[in-house]
CSV table of C-alpha atoms and ligand atoms in Angstrom, one decimal:
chain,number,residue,atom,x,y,z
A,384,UNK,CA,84.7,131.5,77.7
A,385,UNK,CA,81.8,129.2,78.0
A,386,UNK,CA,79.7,128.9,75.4
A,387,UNK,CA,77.3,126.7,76.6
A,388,UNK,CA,74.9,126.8,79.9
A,389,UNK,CA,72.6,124.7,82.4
A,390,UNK,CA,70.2,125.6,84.5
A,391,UNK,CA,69.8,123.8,88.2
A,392,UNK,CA,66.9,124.3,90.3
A,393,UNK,CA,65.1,122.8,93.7
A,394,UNK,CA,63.9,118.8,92.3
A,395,UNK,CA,60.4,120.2,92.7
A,396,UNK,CA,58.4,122.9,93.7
A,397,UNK,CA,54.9,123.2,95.2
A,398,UNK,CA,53.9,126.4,95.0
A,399,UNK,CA,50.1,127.8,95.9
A,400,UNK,CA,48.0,128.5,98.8
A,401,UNK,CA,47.9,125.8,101.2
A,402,UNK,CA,51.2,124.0,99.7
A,403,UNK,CA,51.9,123.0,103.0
A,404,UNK,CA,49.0,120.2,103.6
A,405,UNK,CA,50.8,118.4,100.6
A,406,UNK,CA,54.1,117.8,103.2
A,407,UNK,CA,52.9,114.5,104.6
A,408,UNK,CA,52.8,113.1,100.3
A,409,UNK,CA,56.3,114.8,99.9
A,410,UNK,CA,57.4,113.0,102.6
A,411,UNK,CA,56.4,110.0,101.5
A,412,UNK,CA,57.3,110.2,98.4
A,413,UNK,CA,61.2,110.7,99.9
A,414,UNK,CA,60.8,107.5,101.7
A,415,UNK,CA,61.6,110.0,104.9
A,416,UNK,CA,60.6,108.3,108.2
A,417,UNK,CA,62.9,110.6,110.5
A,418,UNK,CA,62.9,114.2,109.7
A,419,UNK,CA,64.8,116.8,111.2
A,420,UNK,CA,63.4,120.4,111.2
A,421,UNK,CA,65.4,123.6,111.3
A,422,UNK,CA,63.5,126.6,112.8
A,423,UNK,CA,63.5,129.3,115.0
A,424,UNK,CA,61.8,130.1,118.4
A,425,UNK,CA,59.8,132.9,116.8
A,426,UNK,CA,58.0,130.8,114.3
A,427,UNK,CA,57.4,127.9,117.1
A,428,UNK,CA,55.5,130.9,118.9
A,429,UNK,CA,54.0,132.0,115.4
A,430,UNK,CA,52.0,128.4,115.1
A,431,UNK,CA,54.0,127.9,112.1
A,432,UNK,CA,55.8,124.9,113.3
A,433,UNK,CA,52.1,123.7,113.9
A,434,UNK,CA,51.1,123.9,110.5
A,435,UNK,CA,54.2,122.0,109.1
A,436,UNK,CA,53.9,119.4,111.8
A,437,UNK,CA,50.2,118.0,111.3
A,438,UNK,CA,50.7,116.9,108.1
A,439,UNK,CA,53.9,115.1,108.7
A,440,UNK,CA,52.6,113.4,111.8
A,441,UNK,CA,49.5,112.4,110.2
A,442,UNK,CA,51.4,110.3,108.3
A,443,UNK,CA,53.4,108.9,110.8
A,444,UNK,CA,56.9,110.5,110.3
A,445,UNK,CA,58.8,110.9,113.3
A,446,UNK,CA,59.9,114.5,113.9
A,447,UNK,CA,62.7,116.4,115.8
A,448,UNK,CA,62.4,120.2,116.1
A,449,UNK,CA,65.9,122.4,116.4
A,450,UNK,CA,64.1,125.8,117.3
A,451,UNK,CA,67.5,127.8,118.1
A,452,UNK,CA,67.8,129.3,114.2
A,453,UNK,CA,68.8,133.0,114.1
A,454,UNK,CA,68.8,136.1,111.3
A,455,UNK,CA,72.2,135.7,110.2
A,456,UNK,CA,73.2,132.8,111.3
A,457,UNK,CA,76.6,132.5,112.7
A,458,UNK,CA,78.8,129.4,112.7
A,459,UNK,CA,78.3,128.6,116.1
A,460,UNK,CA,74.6,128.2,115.2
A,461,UNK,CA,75.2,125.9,112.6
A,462,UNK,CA,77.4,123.5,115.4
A,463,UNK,CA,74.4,123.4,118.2
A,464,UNK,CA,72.2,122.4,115.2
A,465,UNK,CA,74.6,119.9,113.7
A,466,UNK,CA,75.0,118.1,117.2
A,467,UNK,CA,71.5,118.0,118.0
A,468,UNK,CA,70.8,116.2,114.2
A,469,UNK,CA,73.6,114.0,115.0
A,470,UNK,CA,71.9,112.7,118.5
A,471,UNK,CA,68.8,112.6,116.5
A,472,UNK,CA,70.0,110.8,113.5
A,473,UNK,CA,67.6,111.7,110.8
A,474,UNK,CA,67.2,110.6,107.5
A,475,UNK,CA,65.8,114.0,105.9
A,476,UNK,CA,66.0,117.6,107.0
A,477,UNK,CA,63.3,120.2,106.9
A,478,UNK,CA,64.2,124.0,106.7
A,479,UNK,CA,61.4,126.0,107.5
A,480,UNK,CA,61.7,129.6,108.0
A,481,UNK,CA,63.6,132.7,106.8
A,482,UNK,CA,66.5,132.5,104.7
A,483,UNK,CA,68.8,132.0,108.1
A,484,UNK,CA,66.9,128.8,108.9
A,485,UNK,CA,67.0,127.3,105.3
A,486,UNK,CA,70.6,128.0,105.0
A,487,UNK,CA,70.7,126.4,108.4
A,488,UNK,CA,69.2,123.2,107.5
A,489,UNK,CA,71.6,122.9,104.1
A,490,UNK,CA,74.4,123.3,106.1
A,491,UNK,CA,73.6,120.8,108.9
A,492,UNK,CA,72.5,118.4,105.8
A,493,UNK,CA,75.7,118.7,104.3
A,494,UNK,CA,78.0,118.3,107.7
A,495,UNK,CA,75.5,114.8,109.1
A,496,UNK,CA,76.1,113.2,105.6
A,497,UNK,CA,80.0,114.1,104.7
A,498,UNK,CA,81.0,114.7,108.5
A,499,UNK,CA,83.7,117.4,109.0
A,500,UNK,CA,82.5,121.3,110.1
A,501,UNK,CA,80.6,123.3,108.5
A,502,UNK,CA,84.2,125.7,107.6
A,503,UNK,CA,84.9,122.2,106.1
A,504,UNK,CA,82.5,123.4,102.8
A,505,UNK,CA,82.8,127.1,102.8
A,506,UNK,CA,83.4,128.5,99.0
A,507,UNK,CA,82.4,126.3,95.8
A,508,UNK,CA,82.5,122.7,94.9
A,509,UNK,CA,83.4,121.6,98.4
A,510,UNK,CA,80.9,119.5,99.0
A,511,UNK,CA,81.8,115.7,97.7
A,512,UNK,CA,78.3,114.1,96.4
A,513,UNK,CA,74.7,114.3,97.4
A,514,UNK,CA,73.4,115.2,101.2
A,515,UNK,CA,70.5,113.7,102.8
A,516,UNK,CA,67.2,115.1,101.5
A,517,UNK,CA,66.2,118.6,101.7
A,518,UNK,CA,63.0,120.1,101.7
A,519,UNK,CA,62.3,123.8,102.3
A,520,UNK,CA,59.7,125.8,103.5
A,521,UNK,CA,59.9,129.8,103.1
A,522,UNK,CA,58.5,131.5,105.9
A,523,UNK,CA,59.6,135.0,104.2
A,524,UNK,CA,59.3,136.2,100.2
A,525,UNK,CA,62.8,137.4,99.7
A,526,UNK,CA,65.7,134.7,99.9
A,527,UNK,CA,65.3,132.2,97.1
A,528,UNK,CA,67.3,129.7,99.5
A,529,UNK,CA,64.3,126.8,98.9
A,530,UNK,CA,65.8,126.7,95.6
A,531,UNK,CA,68.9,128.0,95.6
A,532,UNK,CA,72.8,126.2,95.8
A,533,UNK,CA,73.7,128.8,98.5
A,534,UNK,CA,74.1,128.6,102.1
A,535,UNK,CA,75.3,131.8,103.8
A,536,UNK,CA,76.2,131.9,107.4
A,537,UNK,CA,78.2,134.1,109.3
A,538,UNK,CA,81.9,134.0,110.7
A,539,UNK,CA,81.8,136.3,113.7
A,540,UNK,CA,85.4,135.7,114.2
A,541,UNK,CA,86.4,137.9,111.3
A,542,UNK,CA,82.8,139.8,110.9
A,543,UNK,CA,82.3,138.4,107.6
A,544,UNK,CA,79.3,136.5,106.0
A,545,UNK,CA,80.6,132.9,104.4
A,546,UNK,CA,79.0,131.4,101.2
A,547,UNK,CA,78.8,127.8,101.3
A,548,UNK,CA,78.3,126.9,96.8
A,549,UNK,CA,77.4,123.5,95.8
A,550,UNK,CA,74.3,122.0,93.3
A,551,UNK,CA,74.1,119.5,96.0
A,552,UNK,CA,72.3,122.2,98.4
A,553,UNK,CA,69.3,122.6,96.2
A,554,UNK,CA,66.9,121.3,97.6
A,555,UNK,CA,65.4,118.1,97.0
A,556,UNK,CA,61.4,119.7,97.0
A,557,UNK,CA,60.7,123.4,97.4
A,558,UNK,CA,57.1,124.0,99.1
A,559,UNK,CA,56.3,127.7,98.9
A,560,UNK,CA,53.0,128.8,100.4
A,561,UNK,CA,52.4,132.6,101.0
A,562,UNK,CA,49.7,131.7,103.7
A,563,UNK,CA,53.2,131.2,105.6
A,564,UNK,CA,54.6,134.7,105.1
A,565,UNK,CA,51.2,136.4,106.3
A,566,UNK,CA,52.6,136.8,109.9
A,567,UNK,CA,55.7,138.2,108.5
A,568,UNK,CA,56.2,142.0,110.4
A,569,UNK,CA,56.4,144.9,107.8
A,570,UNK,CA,60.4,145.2,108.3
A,571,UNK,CA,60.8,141.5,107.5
A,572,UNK,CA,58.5,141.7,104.5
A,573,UNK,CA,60.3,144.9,103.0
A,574,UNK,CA,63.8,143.6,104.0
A,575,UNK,CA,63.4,140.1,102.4
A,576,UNK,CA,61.4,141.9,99.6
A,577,UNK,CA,63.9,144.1,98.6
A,578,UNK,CA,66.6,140.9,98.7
A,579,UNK,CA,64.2,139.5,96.0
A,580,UNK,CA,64.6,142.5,94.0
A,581,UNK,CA,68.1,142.9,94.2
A,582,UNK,CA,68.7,139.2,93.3
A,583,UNK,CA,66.2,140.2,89.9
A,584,UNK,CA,68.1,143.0,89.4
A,585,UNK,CA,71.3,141.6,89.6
A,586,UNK,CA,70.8,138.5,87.7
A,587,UNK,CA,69.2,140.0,84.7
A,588,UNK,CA,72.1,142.7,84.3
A,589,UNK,CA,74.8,140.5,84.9
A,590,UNK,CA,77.5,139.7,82.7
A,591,UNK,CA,76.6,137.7,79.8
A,592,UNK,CA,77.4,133.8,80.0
A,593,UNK,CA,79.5,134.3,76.6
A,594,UNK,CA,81.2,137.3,78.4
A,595,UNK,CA,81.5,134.9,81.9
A,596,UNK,CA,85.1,135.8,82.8
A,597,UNK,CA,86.1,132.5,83.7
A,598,UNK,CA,89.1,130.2,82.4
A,599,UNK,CA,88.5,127.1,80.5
A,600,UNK,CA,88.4,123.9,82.5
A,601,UNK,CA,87.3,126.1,85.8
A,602,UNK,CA,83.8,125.9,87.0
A,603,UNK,CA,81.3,128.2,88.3
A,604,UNK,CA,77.9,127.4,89.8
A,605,UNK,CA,77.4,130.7,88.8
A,606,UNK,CA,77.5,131.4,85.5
A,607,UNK,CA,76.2,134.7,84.1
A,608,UNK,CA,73.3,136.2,82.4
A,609,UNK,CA,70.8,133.6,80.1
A,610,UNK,CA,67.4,134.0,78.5
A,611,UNK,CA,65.8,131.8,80.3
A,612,UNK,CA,67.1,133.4,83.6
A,613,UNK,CA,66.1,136.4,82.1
A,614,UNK,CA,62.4,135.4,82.3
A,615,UNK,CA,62.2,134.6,85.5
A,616,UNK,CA,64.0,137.9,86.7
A,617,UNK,CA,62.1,140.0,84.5
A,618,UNK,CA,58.7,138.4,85.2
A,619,UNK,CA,60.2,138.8,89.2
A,620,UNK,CA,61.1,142.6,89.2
A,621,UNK,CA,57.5,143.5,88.0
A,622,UNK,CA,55.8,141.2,91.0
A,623,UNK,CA,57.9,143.3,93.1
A,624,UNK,CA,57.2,146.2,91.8
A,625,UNK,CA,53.6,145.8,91.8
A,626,UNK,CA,53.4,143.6,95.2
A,627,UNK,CA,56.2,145.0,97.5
A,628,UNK,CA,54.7,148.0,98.8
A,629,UNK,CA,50.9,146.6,99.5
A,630,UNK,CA,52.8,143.3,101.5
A,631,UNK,CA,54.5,145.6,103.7
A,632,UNK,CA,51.8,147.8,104.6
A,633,UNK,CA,49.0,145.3,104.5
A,634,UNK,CA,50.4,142.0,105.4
A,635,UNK,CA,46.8,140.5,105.6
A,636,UNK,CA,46.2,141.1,101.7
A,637,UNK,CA,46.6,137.2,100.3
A,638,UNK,CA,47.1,138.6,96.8
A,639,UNK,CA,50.1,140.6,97.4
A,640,UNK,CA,51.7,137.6,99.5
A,641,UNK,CA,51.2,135.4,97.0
A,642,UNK,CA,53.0,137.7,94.1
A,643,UNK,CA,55.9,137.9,96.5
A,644,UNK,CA,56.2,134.6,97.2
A,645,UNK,CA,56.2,134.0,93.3
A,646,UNK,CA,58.6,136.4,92.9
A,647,UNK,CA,61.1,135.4,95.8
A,648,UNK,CA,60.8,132.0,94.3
A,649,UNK,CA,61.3,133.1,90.4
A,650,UNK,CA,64.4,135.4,91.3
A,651,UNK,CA,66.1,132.4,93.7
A,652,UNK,CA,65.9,129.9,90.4
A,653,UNK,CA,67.6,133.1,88.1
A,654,UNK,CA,70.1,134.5,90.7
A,655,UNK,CA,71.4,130.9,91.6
A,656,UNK,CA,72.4,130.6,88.2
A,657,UNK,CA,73.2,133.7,86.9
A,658,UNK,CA,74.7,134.8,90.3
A,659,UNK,CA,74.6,137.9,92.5
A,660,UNK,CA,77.2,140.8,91.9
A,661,UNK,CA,78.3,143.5,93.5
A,662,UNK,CA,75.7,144.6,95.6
A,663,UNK,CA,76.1,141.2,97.8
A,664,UNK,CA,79.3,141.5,97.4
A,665,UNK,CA,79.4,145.1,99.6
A,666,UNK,CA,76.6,143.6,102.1
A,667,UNK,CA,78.7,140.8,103.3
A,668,UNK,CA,81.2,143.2,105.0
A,669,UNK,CA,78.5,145.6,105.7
A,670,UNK,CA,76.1,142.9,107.5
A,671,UNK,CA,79.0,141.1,109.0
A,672,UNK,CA,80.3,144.0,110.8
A,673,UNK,CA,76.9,145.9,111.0
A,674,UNK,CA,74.6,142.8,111.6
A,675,UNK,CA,72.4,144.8,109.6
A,676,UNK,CA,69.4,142.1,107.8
A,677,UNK,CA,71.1,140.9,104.5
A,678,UNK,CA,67.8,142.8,102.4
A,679,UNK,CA,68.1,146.1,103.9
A,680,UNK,CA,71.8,146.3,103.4
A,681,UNK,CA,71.4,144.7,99.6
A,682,UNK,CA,68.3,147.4,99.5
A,683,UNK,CA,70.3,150.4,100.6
A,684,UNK,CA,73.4,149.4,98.1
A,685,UNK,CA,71.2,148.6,95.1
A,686,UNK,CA,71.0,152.3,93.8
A,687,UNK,CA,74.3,153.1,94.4
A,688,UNK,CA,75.4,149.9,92.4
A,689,UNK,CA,73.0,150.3,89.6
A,690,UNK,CA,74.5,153.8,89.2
A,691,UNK,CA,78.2,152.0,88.8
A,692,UNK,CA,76.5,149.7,86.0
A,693,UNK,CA,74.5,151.5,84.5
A,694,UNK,CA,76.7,152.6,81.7
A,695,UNK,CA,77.1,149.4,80.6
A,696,UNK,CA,73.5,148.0,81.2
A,697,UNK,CA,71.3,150.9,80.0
A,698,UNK,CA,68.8,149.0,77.6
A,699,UNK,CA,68.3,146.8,80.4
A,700,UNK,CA,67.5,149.5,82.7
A,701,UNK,CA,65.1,150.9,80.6
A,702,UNK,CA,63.5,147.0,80.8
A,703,UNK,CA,63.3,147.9,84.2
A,704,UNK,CA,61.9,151.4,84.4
A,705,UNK,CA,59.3,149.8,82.6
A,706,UNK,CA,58.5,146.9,84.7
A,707,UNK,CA,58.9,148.9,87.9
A,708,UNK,CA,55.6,150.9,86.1
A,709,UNK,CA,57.7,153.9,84.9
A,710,UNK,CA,56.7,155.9,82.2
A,711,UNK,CA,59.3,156.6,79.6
A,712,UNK,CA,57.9,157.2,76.4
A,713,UNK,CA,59.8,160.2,74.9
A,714,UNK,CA,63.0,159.8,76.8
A,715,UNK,CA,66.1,159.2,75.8
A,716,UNK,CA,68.3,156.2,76.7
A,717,UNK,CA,70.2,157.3,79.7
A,718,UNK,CA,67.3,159.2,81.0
A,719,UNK,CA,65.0,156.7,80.4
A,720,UNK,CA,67.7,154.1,82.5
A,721,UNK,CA,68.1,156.4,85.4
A,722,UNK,CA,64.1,156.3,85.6
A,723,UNK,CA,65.0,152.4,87.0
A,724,UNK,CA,67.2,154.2,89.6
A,725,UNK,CA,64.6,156.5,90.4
A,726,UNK,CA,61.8,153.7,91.1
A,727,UNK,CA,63.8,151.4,93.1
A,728,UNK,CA,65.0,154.2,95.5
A,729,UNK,CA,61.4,155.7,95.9
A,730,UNK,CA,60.5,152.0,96.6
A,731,UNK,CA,63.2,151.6,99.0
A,732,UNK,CA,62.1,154.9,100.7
A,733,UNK,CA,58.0,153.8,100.8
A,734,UNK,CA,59.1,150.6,102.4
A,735,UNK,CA,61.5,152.1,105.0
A,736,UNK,CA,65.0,150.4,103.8
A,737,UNK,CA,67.6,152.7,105.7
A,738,UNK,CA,68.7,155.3,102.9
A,739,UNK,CA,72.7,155.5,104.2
A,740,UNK,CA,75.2,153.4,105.3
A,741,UNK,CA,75.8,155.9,108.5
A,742,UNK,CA,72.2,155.2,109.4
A,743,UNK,CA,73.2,151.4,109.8
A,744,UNK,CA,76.3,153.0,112.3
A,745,UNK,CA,79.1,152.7,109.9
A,746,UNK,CA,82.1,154.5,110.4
A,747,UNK,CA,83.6,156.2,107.3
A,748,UNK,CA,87.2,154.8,108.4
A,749,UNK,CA,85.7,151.6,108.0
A,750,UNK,CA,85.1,151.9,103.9
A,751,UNK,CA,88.1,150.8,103.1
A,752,UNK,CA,88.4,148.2,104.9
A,753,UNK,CA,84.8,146.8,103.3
A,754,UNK,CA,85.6,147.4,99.9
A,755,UNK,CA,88.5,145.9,100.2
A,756,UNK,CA,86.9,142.1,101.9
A,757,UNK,CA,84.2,142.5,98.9
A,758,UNK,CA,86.8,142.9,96.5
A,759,UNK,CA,88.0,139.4,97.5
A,760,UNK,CA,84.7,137.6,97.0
A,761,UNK,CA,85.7,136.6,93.4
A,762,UNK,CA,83.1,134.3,92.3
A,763,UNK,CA,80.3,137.0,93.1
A,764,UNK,CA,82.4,140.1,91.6
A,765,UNK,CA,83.1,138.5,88.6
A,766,UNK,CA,79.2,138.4,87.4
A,767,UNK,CA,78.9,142.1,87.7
A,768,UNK,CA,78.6,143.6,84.2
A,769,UNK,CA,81.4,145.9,84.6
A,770,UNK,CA,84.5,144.9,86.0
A,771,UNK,CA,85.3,146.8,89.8
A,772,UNK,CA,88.4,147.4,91.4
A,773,UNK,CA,88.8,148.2,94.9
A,774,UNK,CA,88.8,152.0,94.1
A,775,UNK,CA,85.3,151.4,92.5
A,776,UNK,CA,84.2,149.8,95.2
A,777,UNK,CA,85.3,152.1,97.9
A,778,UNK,CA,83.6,155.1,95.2
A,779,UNK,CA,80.4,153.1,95.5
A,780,UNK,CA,80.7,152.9,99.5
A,781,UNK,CA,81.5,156.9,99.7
A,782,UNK,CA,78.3,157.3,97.3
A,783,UNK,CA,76.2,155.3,100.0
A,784,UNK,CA,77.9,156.6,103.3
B,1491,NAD,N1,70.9,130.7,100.5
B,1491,NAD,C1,70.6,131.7,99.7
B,1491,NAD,O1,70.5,131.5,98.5
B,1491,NAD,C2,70.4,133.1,100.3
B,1491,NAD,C3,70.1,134.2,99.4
B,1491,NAD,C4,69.9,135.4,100.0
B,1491,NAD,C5,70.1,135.6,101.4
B,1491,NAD,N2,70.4,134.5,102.2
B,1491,NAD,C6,70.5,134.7,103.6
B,1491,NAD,O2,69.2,134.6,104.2
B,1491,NAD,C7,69.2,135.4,105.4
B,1491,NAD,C8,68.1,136.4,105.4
B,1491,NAD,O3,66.9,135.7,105.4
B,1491,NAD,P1,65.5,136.4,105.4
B,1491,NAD,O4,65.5,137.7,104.7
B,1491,NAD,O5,64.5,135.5,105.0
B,1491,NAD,O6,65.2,136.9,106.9
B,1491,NAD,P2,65.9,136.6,108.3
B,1491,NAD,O7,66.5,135.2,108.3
B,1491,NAD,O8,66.8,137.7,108.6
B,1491,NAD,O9,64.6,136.5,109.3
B,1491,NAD,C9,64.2,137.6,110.0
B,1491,NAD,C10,63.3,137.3,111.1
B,1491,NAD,O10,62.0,137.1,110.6
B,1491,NAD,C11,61.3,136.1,111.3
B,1491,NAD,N3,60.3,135.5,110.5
B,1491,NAD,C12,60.5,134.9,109.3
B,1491,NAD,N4,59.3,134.5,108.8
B,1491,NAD,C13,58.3,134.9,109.6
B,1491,NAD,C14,56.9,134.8,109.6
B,1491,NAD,N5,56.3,134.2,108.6
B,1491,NAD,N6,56.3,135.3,110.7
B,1491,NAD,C15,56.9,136.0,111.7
B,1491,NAD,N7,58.2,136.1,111.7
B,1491,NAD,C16,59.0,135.6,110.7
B,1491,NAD,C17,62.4,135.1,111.7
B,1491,NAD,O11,62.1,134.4,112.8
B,1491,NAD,C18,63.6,136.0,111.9
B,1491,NAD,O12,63.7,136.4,113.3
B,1491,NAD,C19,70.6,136.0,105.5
B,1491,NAD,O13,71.4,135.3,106.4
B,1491,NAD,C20,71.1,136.0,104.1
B,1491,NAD,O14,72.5,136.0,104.0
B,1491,NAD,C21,70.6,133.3,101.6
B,1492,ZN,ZN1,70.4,138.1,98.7
C-alpha cells in the first residue's frame, strides 16, 4: 500500500499562442544541433511542418523530416522511422503531431539511444536510463503524450494496441500552442477531445493512491488518485465541458482552441500519474481490431464505464455534473451522479462520437474475446475504482454493443 506519491511531468512546458516561435531558444537551450522530426504527410501538406521549421533553421539547427507517421501507429511504423533516424543520426527528436506522431518520436528516441526494437520496451520500466532529448509539439487537444510517460503503438499481428511505460519518455520540453490545432477537422477535434475527457474522468475517479492495489517493493508509474492530480482533472473536465463542443463546430474560434489545448495538456500531467482505467482498457481491443481513433472508442465506452463505477464514485460524479454545467440542486446523491452520465453522453452525441460498438462494425461474438485481452492489461485495470472481472467487463461490452 503506498503511502506516499510523486508527481512526474514534461521538464518544461510552453504553453500560449504562438509557443512555437520560441522552438529555435528551446533548441538551443538543449544544445540540439541535429534534430529529428516525427510527422505525418498530412501536416507537411497542412504548413505545419513550416511553422516548426523556421524557427529551428533560423538558428541554424540542422533538420531531418520522417513524414510517414500514421493514426494508430503500428509497429512497422515505428521500424521505417527508427532506420531513417539511424541514417540520420540525430542528437534530439521532435514529435510534432497527433498523439500517433508523438508516441512515434518517444519510441524512435528510446530504440536510437538503447538500440534493440521497439517490442524490446513494450510494458513498464523497460527502458534502462534516459533517451536522447524529446520535445513535443501537439498538433491535436486530446492525447496528453507531450507530457505523458506513455507511448502506444499498435501490434497488428495480434490486433492489439501496446503501451510502452517509462518516466524516461516524458518529454524533455512540452510546447503546446492551440494556433496548431486550428486546422484540426471537426472528427479529429471531437475524437481527441473526448480522449482528453476520458483521461479527466478517469484520473480523478480512480482508485485512491492509499487504496493503489499494488504489493510493496513493486512499482507503478501509475499510481492512483492524488489531490494535486485532482486539480488538474477537475480544472480539465470543465474546459472540456465548456470548450468541446464550440472547437468542433467552429474550429476557427481561437478561444475555444486554446481551452482545449489547456485542457488536453492539464488531463495528460493527471492521467500519467494517476493512470487510465477501464475505459482504455476496453479501447485497446476495440481499436486494435476495429482501427477505430483511440478518442471515439474511449468516447463511446465512457458512459458505459462510468455506469460500472459509479457506485463507488458518486460524490465524485456529482463534482462532475457540476463542472460539466449541470444543475443539481435539490437532487439526491445517485441522481445527482447519473446527471454526469447524462452530460457526457449528450456531449458525446452533439459532437458525433459513434453511440454503439456495432456502429464501429463489431461483431457480438467478438465481446468476449475483448474483455477478455482488457482484462489482461493489469497495470491500467488496477486504477479503476472498483475492481472488474472479466464478466464485468464483457457486462460493460453487452451494455455498449
Ligand atoms: N502517449 C500517450 O500518453 C497517449 C495517450 C492517449 C492516446 N494516445 C495515442 O494517441 C493516438 C491518438 O492521437 P490523436 O487523438 O491525437 O489523433 P490521431 O493520431 O488519430 O490523428 C488523427 C489525424 O489527424 C491529423 N491531424 C492531427 N493534427 C492535425 C491538424 N492540426 N490539422 C490537420 N490534421 C491534423 C493527423 O495527421 C492524423 O491523420 C492513438 O494512437 C492513441 O493510442 C497516446
Ligand atoms: Zn487516451
Amino acid at each position: 500500500m503506498p503511502e506516499t506519491w510523486t508527481f512526474h511531468s514534461a521538464g518544461q512546458i510552453i504553453l500560449g499562442r504562438n509557443a512555437v516561435l520560441r522552438l529555435g531558444e528551446v533548441a538551443e537551450q538543449l544544445n540540439i544541433k541535429r534534430l529529428f522530426i516525427v510527422t505525418d504527410s498530412i501536416l507537411v501538406q497542412a504548413g505545419l511542418v513550416d511553422r516548426v521549421r523556421t524557427p529551428l533553421t533560423e538558428r541554424g539547427m540542422v533538420l531531418e523530416v520522417f513524414d510517414g507517421g500514421e493514426a494508430e501507429p503500428s509497429l512497422r511504423a515505428a521500424e521505417a522511422c527508427i532506420s531513417q533516424g539511424r541514417r540520420f543520426q540525430p542528437d534530439a527528436v521532435l514529435g510534432l503531431g497527433s498523439g500517433s506522431n508523438m508516441d512515434l518520436a518517444k519510441i524512435t528516441a528510446t530504440v536510437l539511444t538503447h538500440g534493440g526494437h521497439p517490442r524490446d520496451y513494450v510494458g513498464e520500466f523497460k527502458i534502462p536510463g534516459p533517451i536522447l532529448p524529446l520535445v513535443c509539439v501537439p498538433t491535436t487537444a486530446g492525447t496528453g503524450s507531450e507530457v505523458s510517460a506513455a507511448s502506444v503503438l499498435t501490434d497488428m499481428d495480434n490486433e492489439i494496441k501496446v503501451g510502452v511505460l517509462s518516466n524516461y519518455l516524458r518529454p524533455r520540453v512540452a510546447v503546446v500552442d492551440p494556433l496548431m490545432t486550428v486546422s484540426c477537422p471537426p472528427k479529429v477535434t471531437a475524437d481527441s477531445g473526448i480522449d482528453a475527457l476520458t483521461h479527466a474522468i478517469e484520473a480523478f475517479t480512480a482508485v485512491d493512491n492509499v487504496d493503489f492495489p499494488i504489493s510493496a517493493g513493486t512499482r507503478s508509474v501509475y499510481q492512483g488518485r492524488q489531490p494535486l492530480a485532482d486539480a488538474l482533472a477537475t480544472k480539465a473536465i470543465s474546459l472540456i465541458g465548456g470548450n468541446l463542443r464550440q472547437a468542433v463546430r467552429h474550429g476557427e474560434d481561437l478561444e475555444a482552441r486554446a481551452g482545449m489545448a489547456l485542457a488536453a495538456t492539464l488531463a495528460g500531467l493527471a492521467f500519467s500519474n494517476v493512470g487510465v482505467a477501464a475505459v482504455h482498457a476496453l479501447e485497446y481491443p476495440v481499436g486494435g481490431a476495429t482501427h477505430c481513433s483511440h478518442g471515439g472508442g474511449n468516447g463511446l465506452l465512457l458512459p458505459f464505464v462510468m455506469r460500472f463505477n459509479l457506485p463507488v464514485r458518486k460524490a465524485e460524479f456529482v463534482t462532475i455534473a457540476r463542472l460539466l454545467g449541470q444543475d443539481v440542486t435539490g437532487l439526491d446523491e445517485q441522481a445527482a451522479a447519473e446527471r454526469a452520465i447524462q452530460a457526457v453522453e449528450r456531449l458525446r452525441t452533439d459532437i458525433g462520437i459513434p453511440l454503439r460498438l456495432r456502429d464501429l462494425g463489431v461483431r457480438q461474438d467478438q465481446l468476449r474475446s475483448f474483455a477478455e485481452k482488457a482484462f489482461a492489461i493489469k497495470r491500467i485495470l488496477r486504477v479503476n475504482p472498483r475492481p472488474v472481472t472479466v464478466a464485468d467487463l464483457e457486462g460493460i461490452l453487452r451494455a455498449a454493443f
